[in-house]
Amino acid sequence: MIDDDEYDEYRLVVAEGIYKAGKGETVTEGGINDLKSKGRCVVYELRNRQGKIDKKKTFDLAVWWKDSLQFEKMILTYDTFNIDGSLTAQIILVMPEVNSDYKVSYNNEIETRFNNFVQSTNELVEVV
């Protein structure tokens, strides 16, 4: 896929980056917050000119990344956790650990979640 200015009207926003556990908080080893605390995981939102998350374009971007990026795991996640119950979409990108000799292997796993429940593995599903 060639960009062809398809995303000119959008901003890719880092919604969640480096994570620091709160006082007394226990972070699950290998979980998203653990990976964020190690700099291996970033959560992105694709926003249109009005600042709204564009769910359709987020799905399209995830499909594009699936075919063009190298990563440990990519999670297309949808949820209705907003106070008004509206549907949102994010892309979670997990990068592999880089060892001391800088050799990296990429698993390129993909997953779709809805309200933190896995809906599919090894394929992306568009929630509408």
Short mmCIF file of N, CA and C in Angstrom, two decimals:
data_model
loop_
_atom_site.label_atom_id
_atom_site.label_comp_id
_atom_site.label_asym_id
_atom_site.label_seq_id
_atom_site.Cartn_x
_atom_site.Cartn_y
_atom_site.Cartn_z
N MET A 1 0.84 -1.18 0.00
CA MET A 1 0.00 0.00 0.00
C MET A 1 0.89 1.24 0.00
N ILE A 2 0.62 2.14 -0.85
CA ILE A 2 1.32 3.41 -0.90
C ILE A 2 0.41 4.45 -0.26
N ASP A 3 1.01 5.32 0.53
CA ASP A 3 0.23 6.31 1.28
C ASP A 3 -0.65 7.16 0.38
N ASP A 4 -0.12 7.72 -0.70
CA ASP A 4 -0.90 8.56 -1.61
C ASP A 4 -1.68 9.63 -0.86
N ASP A 5 -1.09 10.18 0.17
CA ASP A 5 -1.71 11.25 0.96
C ASP A 5 -2.99 10.80 1.67
N GLU A 6 -3.18 9.52 1.81
CA GLU A 6 -4.40 8.98 2.43
C GLU A 6 -4.58 9.45 3.87
N TYR A 7 -3.47 9.70 4.55
CA TYR A 7 -3.55 10.06 5.97
C TYR A 7 -3.20 11.53 6.22
N ASP A 8 -3.20 12.35 5.19
CA ASP A 8 -2.87 13.77 5.35
C ASP A 8 -3.80 14.50 6.31
N GLU A 9 -5.03 14.08 6.39
CA GLU A 9 -6.02 14.77 7.23
C GLU A 9 -6.10 14.18 8.64
N TYR A 10 -5.11 13.37 9.01
CA TYR A 10 -5.13 12.67 10.29
C TYR A 10 -3.85 12.92 11.07
N ARG A 11 -3.95 12.77 12.39
CA ARG A 11 -2.79 12.84 13.27
C ARG A 11 -2.68 11.51 14.01
N LEU A 12 -1.48 10.97 14.05
CA LEU A 12 -1.22 9.79 14.85
C LEU A 12 -0.74 10.27 16.20
N VAL A 13 -1.51 9.97 17.24
CA VAL A 13 -1.24 10.48 18.59
C VAL A 13 -0.79 9.35 19.49
N VAL A 14 0.28 9.60 20.24
CA VAL A 14 0.69 8.64 21.27
C VAL A 14 -0.24 8.84 22.45
N ALA A 15 -1.12 7.86 22.67
CA ALA A 15 -2.09 7.95 23.76
C ALA A 15 -1.49 7.47 25.08
N GLU A 16 -0.61 6.49 25.00
CA GLU A 16 0.06 5.95 26.18
C GLU A 16 1.48 5.59 25.78
N GLY A 17 2.44 6.05 26.59
CA GLY A 17 3.84 5.77 26.31
C GLY A 17 4.49 5.09 27.50
N ILE A 18 5.58 5.68 27.97
CA ILE A 18 6.31 5.11 29.11
C ILE A 18 5.39 5.08 30.33
N TYR A 19 5.41 3.95 31.02
CA TYR A 19 4.55 3.76 32.19
C TYR A 19 5.41 3.68 33.44
N LYS A 20 4.99 4.38 34.47
CA LYS A 20 5.64 4.29 35.77
C LYS A 20 4.59 3.85 36.77
N ALA A 21 4.85 2.72 37.41
CA ALA A 21 3.90 2.18 38.37
C ALA A 21 3.74 3.12 39.56
N GLY A 22 2.52 3.17 40.07
CA GLY A 22 2.25 3.97 41.25
C GLY A 22 2.81 3.33 42.50
N LYS A 23 2.87 4.10 43.56
CA LYS A 23 3.39 3.60 44.83
C LYS A 23 2.56 2.40 45.28
N GLY A 24 3.23 1.28 45.55
CA GLY A 24 2.56 0.08 46.00
C GLY A 24 1.90 -0.73 44.90
N GLU A 25 1.96 -0.26 43.67
CA GLU A 25 1.34 -0.97 42.54
C GLU A 25 2.23 -2.12 42.09
N THR A 26 1.62 -3.26 41.83
CA THR A 26 2.33 -4.41 41.28
C THR A 26 1.98 -4.53 39.81
N VAL A 27 3.00 -4.49 38.97
CA VAL A 27 2.81 -4.59 37.52
C VAL A 27 3.01 -6.04 37.10
N THR A 28 2.08 -6.56 36.31
CA THR A 28 2.16 -7.94 35.84
C THR A 28 3.30 -8.10 34.86
N GLU A 29 4.21 -9.02 35.15
CA GLU A 29 5.35 -9.29 34.28
C GLU A 29 4.87 -9.69 32.89
N GLY A 30 5.37 -9.00 31.87
CA GLY A 30 4.99 -9.30 30.49
C GLY A 30 3.71 -8.64 30.04
N GLY A 31 3.00 -7.96 30.96
CA GLY A 31 1.76 -7.27 30.60
C GLY A 31 2.06 -5.96 29.88
N ILE A 32 1.01 -5.34 29.38
CA ILE A 32 1.16 -4.10 28.61
C ILE A 32 1.86 -3.02 29.44
N ASN A 33 1.46 -2.82 30.68
CA ASN A 33 2.10 -1.79 31.51
C ASN A 33 3.56 -2.12 31.79
N ASP A 34 3.89 -3.38 31.97
CA ASP A 34 5.28 -3.79 32.15
C ASP A 34 6.09 -3.47 30.89
N LEU A 35 5.54 -3.81 29.74
CA LEU A 35 6.23 -3.53 28.47
C LEU A 35 6.38 -2.02 28.25
N LYS A 36 5.36 -1.24 28.63
CA LYS A 36 5.46 0.21 28.50
C LYS A 36 6.55 0.75 29.43
N SER A 37 6.67 0.17 30.63
CA SER A 37 7.68 0.64 31.57
C SER A 37 9.10 0.36 31.08
N LYS A 38 9.22 -0.60 30.16
CA LYS A 38 10.53 -0.95 29.58
C LYS A 38 10.75 -0.30 28.22
N GLY A 39 9.80 0.54 27.80
CA GLY A 39 9.93 1.23 26.53
C GLY A 39 9.67 0.37 25.31
N ARG A 40 8.99 -0.75 25.49
CA ARG A 40 8.75 -1.69 24.39
C ARG A 40 7.34 -1.61 23.84
N CYS A 41 6.49 -0.77 24.39
CA CYS A 41 5.09 -0.74 23.98
C CYS A 41 4.59 0.70 23.93
N VAL A 42 3.87 1.01 22.85
CA VAL A 42 3.26 2.33 22.70
C VAL A 42 1.84 2.14 22.21
N VAL A 43 0.92 2.95 22.73
CA VAL A 43 -0.49 2.91 22.32
C VAL A 43 -0.78 4.15 21.48
N TYR A 44 -1.32 3.93 20.28
CA TYR A 44 -1.58 5.02 19.33
C TYR A 44 -3.08 5.20 19.09
N GLU A 45 -3.45 6.44 18.80
CA GLU A 45 -4.80 6.77 18.34
C GLU A 45 -4.66 7.56 17.04
N LEU A 46 -5.53 7.29 16.09
CA LEU A 46 -5.56 8.04 14.83
C LEU A 46 -6.74 8.99 14.89
N ARG A 47 -6.44 10.30 14.88
CA ARG A 47 -7.47 11.31 15.04
C ARG A 47 -7.64 12.13 13.77
N ASN A 48 -8.90 12.47 13.47
CA ASN A 48 -9.19 13.29 12.29
C ASN A 48 -9.02 14.77 12.63
N ARG A 49 -9.33 15.64 11.68
CA ARG A 49 -9.16 17.09 11.87
C ARG A 49 -10.01 17.64 13.02
N GLN A 50 -11.09 16.98 13.35
CA GLN A 50 -11.95 17.42 14.45
C GLN A 50 -11.46 16.89 15.80
N GLY A 51 -10.38 16.11 15.79
CA GLY A 51 -9.83 15.56 17.02
C GLY A 51 -10.50 14.28 17.47
N LYS A 52 -11.37 13.72 16.64
CA LYS A 52 -12.08 12.48 16.97
C LYS A 52 -11.29 11.28 16.45
N ILE A 53 -11.35 10.19 17.20
CA ILE A 53 -10.73 8.95 16.75
C ILE A 53 -11.53 8.41 15.58
N ASP A 54 -10.85 8.13 14.48
CA ASP A 54 -11.49 7.59 13.28
C ASP A 54 -11.31 6.06 13.30
N LYS A 55 -12.36 5.36 13.65
CA LYS A 55 -12.29 3.90 13.81
C LYS A 55 -12.00 3.19 12.49
N LYS A 56 -12.62 3.62 11.41
CA LYS A 56 -12.41 2.99 10.10
C LYS A 56 -10.97 3.16 9.64
N LYS A 57 -10.46 4.38 9.75
CA LYS A 57 -9.08 4.64 9.34
C LYS A 57 -8.08 3.97 10.28
N THR A 58 -8.44 3.83 11.55
CA THR A 58 -7.58 3.11 12.49
C THR A 58 -7.45 1.66 12.05
N PHE A 59 -8.56 1.04 11.66
CA PHE A 59 -8.51 -0.33 11.15
C PHE A 59 -7.64 -0.39 9.89
N ASP A 60 -7.84 0.54 8.97
CA ASP A 60 -7.05 0.57 7.73
C ASP A 60 -5.56 0.72 8.03
N LEU A 61 -5.23 1.57 9.00
CA LEU A 61 -3.83 1.76 9.37
C LEU A 61 -3.25 0.48 9.97
N ALA A 62 -4.02 -0.20 10.81
CA ALA A 62 -3.56 -1.47 11.40
C ALA A 62 -3.28 -2.50 10.30
N VAL A 63 -4.15 -2.56 9.30
CA VAL A 63 -3.93 -3.49 8.18
C VAL A 63 -2.65 -3.11 7.44
N TRP A 64 -2.46 -1.83 7.21
CA TRP A 64 -1.25 -1.36 6.52
C TRP A 64 0.00 -1.72 7.33
N TRP A 65 -0.03 -1.42 8.65
CA TRP A 65 1.11 -1.74 9.50
C TRP A 65 1.38 -3.24 9.53
N LYS A 66 0.32 -4.03 9.57
CA LYS A 66 0.48 -5.50 9.58
C LYS A 66 1.32 -5.96 8.40
N ASP A 67 1.10 -5.32 7.27
CA ASP A 67 1.78 -5.72 6.04
C ASP A 67 3.12 -5.02 5.81
N SER A 68 3.42 -3.97 6.58
CA SER A 68 4.61 -3.19 6.25
C SER A 68 5.59 -2.96 7.40
N LEU A 69 5.20 -3.22 8.63
CA LEU A 69 6.09 -3.01 9.78
C LEU A 69 6.57 -4.34 10.35
N GLN A 70 7.65 -4.27 11.11
CA GLN A 70 8.14 -5.41 11.88
C GLN A 70 7.87 -5.09 13.35
N PHE A 71 7.34 -6.07 14.10
CA PHE A 71 7.00 -5.85 15.50
C PHE A 71 6.91 -7.20 16.19
N GLU A 72 6.86 -7.16 17.50
CA GLU A 72 6.63 -8.37 18.30
C GLU A 72 5.14 -8.73 18.23
N LYS A 73 4.31 -7.71 18.53
CA LYS A 73 2.87 -7.94 18.53
C LYS A 73 2.16 -6.61 18.27
N MET A 74 1.08 -6.68 17.51
CA MET A 74 0.23 -5.52 17.29
C MET A 74 -1.18 -5.90 17.71
N ILE A 75 -1.78 -5.04 18.53
CA ILE A 75 -3.13 -5.29 19.02
C ILE A 75 -4.02 -4.14 18.56
N LEU A 76 -5.04 -4.47 17.80
CA LEU A 76 -6.08 -3.50 17.45
C LEU A 76 -7.14 -3.64 18.52
N THR A 77 -7.32 -2.60 19.31
CA THR A 77 -8.22 -2.71 20.45
C THR A 77 -9.35 -1.68 20.37
N TYR A 78 -10.54 -2.16 20.58
CA TYR A 78 -11.74 -1.32 20.61
C TYR A 78 -12.32 -1.39 22.01
N ASP A 79 -12.94 -0.28 22.45
CA ASP A 79 -13.62 -0.33 23.74
C ASP A 79 -14.76 0.68 23.79
N THR A 80 -15.63 0.45 24.77
CA THR A 80 -16.75 1.36 25.04
C THR A 80 -16.64 1.88 26.47
N PHE A 81 -15.42 2.15 26.92
CA PHE A 81 -15.18 2.59 28.30
C PHE A 81 -15.44 4.07 28.52
N ASN A 82 -15.70 4.83 27.47
CA ASN A 82 -16.03 6.25 27.64
C ASN A 82 -17.31 6.37 28.46
N ILE A 83 -17.44 7.46 29.16
CA ILE A 83 -18.63 7.69 30.00
C ILE A 83 -19.91 7.61 29.18
N ASP A 84 -19.86 8.10 27.94
CA ASP A 84 -21.05 8.06 27.08
C ASP A 84 -21.23 6.73 26.36
N GLY A 85 -20.31 5.78 26.59
CA GLY A 85 -20.43 4.45 25.98
C GLY A 85 -20.03 4.39 24.52
N SER A 86 -19.46 5.47 23.99
CA SER A 86 -19.08 5.48 22.58
C SER A 86 -17.90 4.54 22.32
N LEU A 87 -17.84 4.06 21.09
CA LEU A 87 -16.80 3.13 20.67
C LEU A 87 -15.54 3.89 20.29
N THR A 88 -14.39 3.46 20.79
CA THR A 88 -13.11 4.02 20.41
C THR A 88 -12.19 2.91 19.92
N ALA A 89 -11.11 3.31 19.26
CA ALA A 89 -10.15 2.34 18.73
C ALA A 89 -8.73 2.84 18.97
N GLN A 90 -7.84 1.91 19.27
CA GLN A 90 -6.43 2.20 19.46
C GLN A 90 -5.62 1.07 18.86
N ILE A 91 -4.37 1.38 18.54
CA ILE A 91 -3.43 0.35 18.09
C ILE A 91 -2.31 0.29 19.12
N ILE A 92 -2.09 -0.90 19.66
CA ILE A 92 -1.01 -1.13 20.61
C ILE A 92 0.11 -1.83 19.84
N LEU A 93 1.28 -1.23 19.85
CA LEU A 93 2.42 -1.80 19.13
C LEU A 93 3.48 -2.20 20.15
N VAL A 94 3.82 -3.49 20.16
CA VAL A 94 4.83 -4.03 21.06
C VAL A 94 6.05 -4.39 20.23
N MET A 95 7.20 -3.89 20.64
CA MET A 95 8.44 -4.18 19.94
C MET A 95 9.21 -5.26 20.70
N PRO A 96 10.02 -6.04 19.98
CA PRO A 96 10.77 -7.11 20.65
C PRO A 96 11.89 -6.56 21.52
N GLU A 97 12.33 -7.39 22.44
CA GLU A 97 13.46 -7.02 23.28
C GLU A 97 14.73 -7.08 22.43
N VAL A 98 15.58 -6.10 22.61
CA VAL A 98 16.85 -6.05 21.88
C VAL A 98 17.94 -6.52 22.83
N ASN A 99 18.64 -7.60 22.46
CA ASN A 99 19.68 -8.12 23.34
C ASN A 99 21.00 -7.38 23.12
N SER A 100 22.04 -7.77 23.86
CA SER A 100 23.31 -7.03 23.85
C SER A 100 24.02 -7.04 22.50
N ASP A 101 23.77 -8.04 21.67
CA ASP A 101 24.40 -8.06 20.34
C ASP A 101 23.48 -7.48 19.25
N TYR A 102 22.40 -6.88 19.68
CA TYR A 102 21.45 -6.18 18.79
C TYR A 102 20.78 -7.09 17.77
N LYS A 103 20.71 -8.37 18.06
CA LYS A 103 19.98 -9.29 17.19
C LYS A 103 18.53 -9.32 17.65
N VAL A 104 17.64 -9.12 16.72
CA VAL A 104 16.22 -9.03 17.04
C VAL A 104 15.45 -9.96 16.13
N SER A 105 14.47 -10.64 16.71
CA SER A 105 13.55 -11.42 15.87
C SER A 105 12.15 -10.87 16.10
N TYR A 106 11.39 -10.81 15.03
CA TYR A 106 10.05 -10.23 15.06
C TYR A 106 9.03 -11.34 14.88
N ASN A 107 8.09 -11.45 15.81
CA ASN A 107 7.05 -12.47 15.71
C ASN A 107 5.88 -12.02 14.84
N ASN A 108 5.68 -10.71 14.72
CA ASN A 108 4.58 -10.15 13.93
C ASN A 108 3.23 -10.78 14.28
N GLU A 109 2.99 -10.96 15.57
CA GLU A 109 1.69 -11.47 16.02
C GLU A 109 0.66 -10.35 15.93
N ILE A 110 -0.56 -10.70 15.60
CA ILE A 110 -1.64 -9.71 15.58
C ILE A 110 -2.82 -10.22 16.38
N GLU A 111 -3.57 -9.27 16.91
CA GLU A 111 -4.70 -9.62 17.77
C GLU A 111 -5.71 -8.48 17.72
N THR A 112 -6.98 -8.83 17.88
CA THR A 112 -8.04 -7.83 18.01
C THR A 112 -8.72 -8.04 19.35
N ARG A 113 -8.94 -6.94 20.08
CA ARG A 113 -9.62 -7.00 21.37
C ARG A 113 -10.82 -6.06 21.37
N PHE A 114 -11.83 -6.44 22.16
CA PHE A 114 -12.97 -5.56 22.42
C PHE A 114 -13.20 -5.54 23.92
N ASN A 115 -13.15 -4.36 24.52
CA ASN A 115 -13.28 -4.19 25.97
C ASN A 115 -12.34 -5.13 26.73
N ASN A 116 -11.11 -5.22 26.24
CA ASN A 116 -10.02 -6.02 26.83
C ASN A 116 -10.21 -7.52 26.70
N PHE A 117 -11.17 -7.98 25.93
CA PHE A 117 -11.33 -9.41 25.67
C PHE A 117 -10.87 -9.70 24.25
N VAL A 118 -10.06 -10.74 24.11
CA VAL A 118 -9.53 -11.11 22.80
C VAL A 118 -10.67 -11.59 21.91
N GLN A 119 -10.78 -10.99 20.74
CA GLN A 119 -11.79 -11.37 19.75
C GLN A 119 -11.19 -12.26 18.67
N SER A 120 -9.92 -12.04 18.34
CA SER A 120 -9.26 -12.86 17.33
C SER A 120 -7.75 -12.77 17.50
N THR A 121 -7.09 -13.84 17.12
CA THR A 121 -5.64 -13.85 17.03
C THR A 121 -5.28 -14.20 15.60
N ASN A 122 -4.16 -13.69 15.15
CA ASN A 122 -3.65 -13.91 13.79
C ASN A 122 -4.51 -13.28 12.70
N GLU A 123 -5.44 -12.41 13.08
CA GLU A 123 -6.19 -11.65 12.09
C GLU A 123 -6.75 -10.40 12.75
N LEU A 124 -7.00 -9.40 11.92
CA LEU A 124 -7.60 -8.16 12.42
C LEU A 124 -9.09 -8.17 12.10
N VAL A 125 -9.88 -7.76 13.07
CA VAL A 125 -11.33 -7.70 12.90
C VAL A 125 -11.77 -6.26 13.09
N GLU A 126 -12.60 -5.77 12.20
CA GLU A 126 -13.11 -4.41 12.32
C GLU A 126 -14.41 -4.43 13.12
N VAL A 127 -14.43 -3.68 14.20
CA VAL A 127 -15.63 -3.56 15.03
C VAL A 127 -16.33 -2.27 14.62
N VAL A 128 -17.62 -2.39 14.29
CA VAL A 128 -18.36 -1.20 13.84
C VAL A 128 -19.49 -0.86 14.79
#
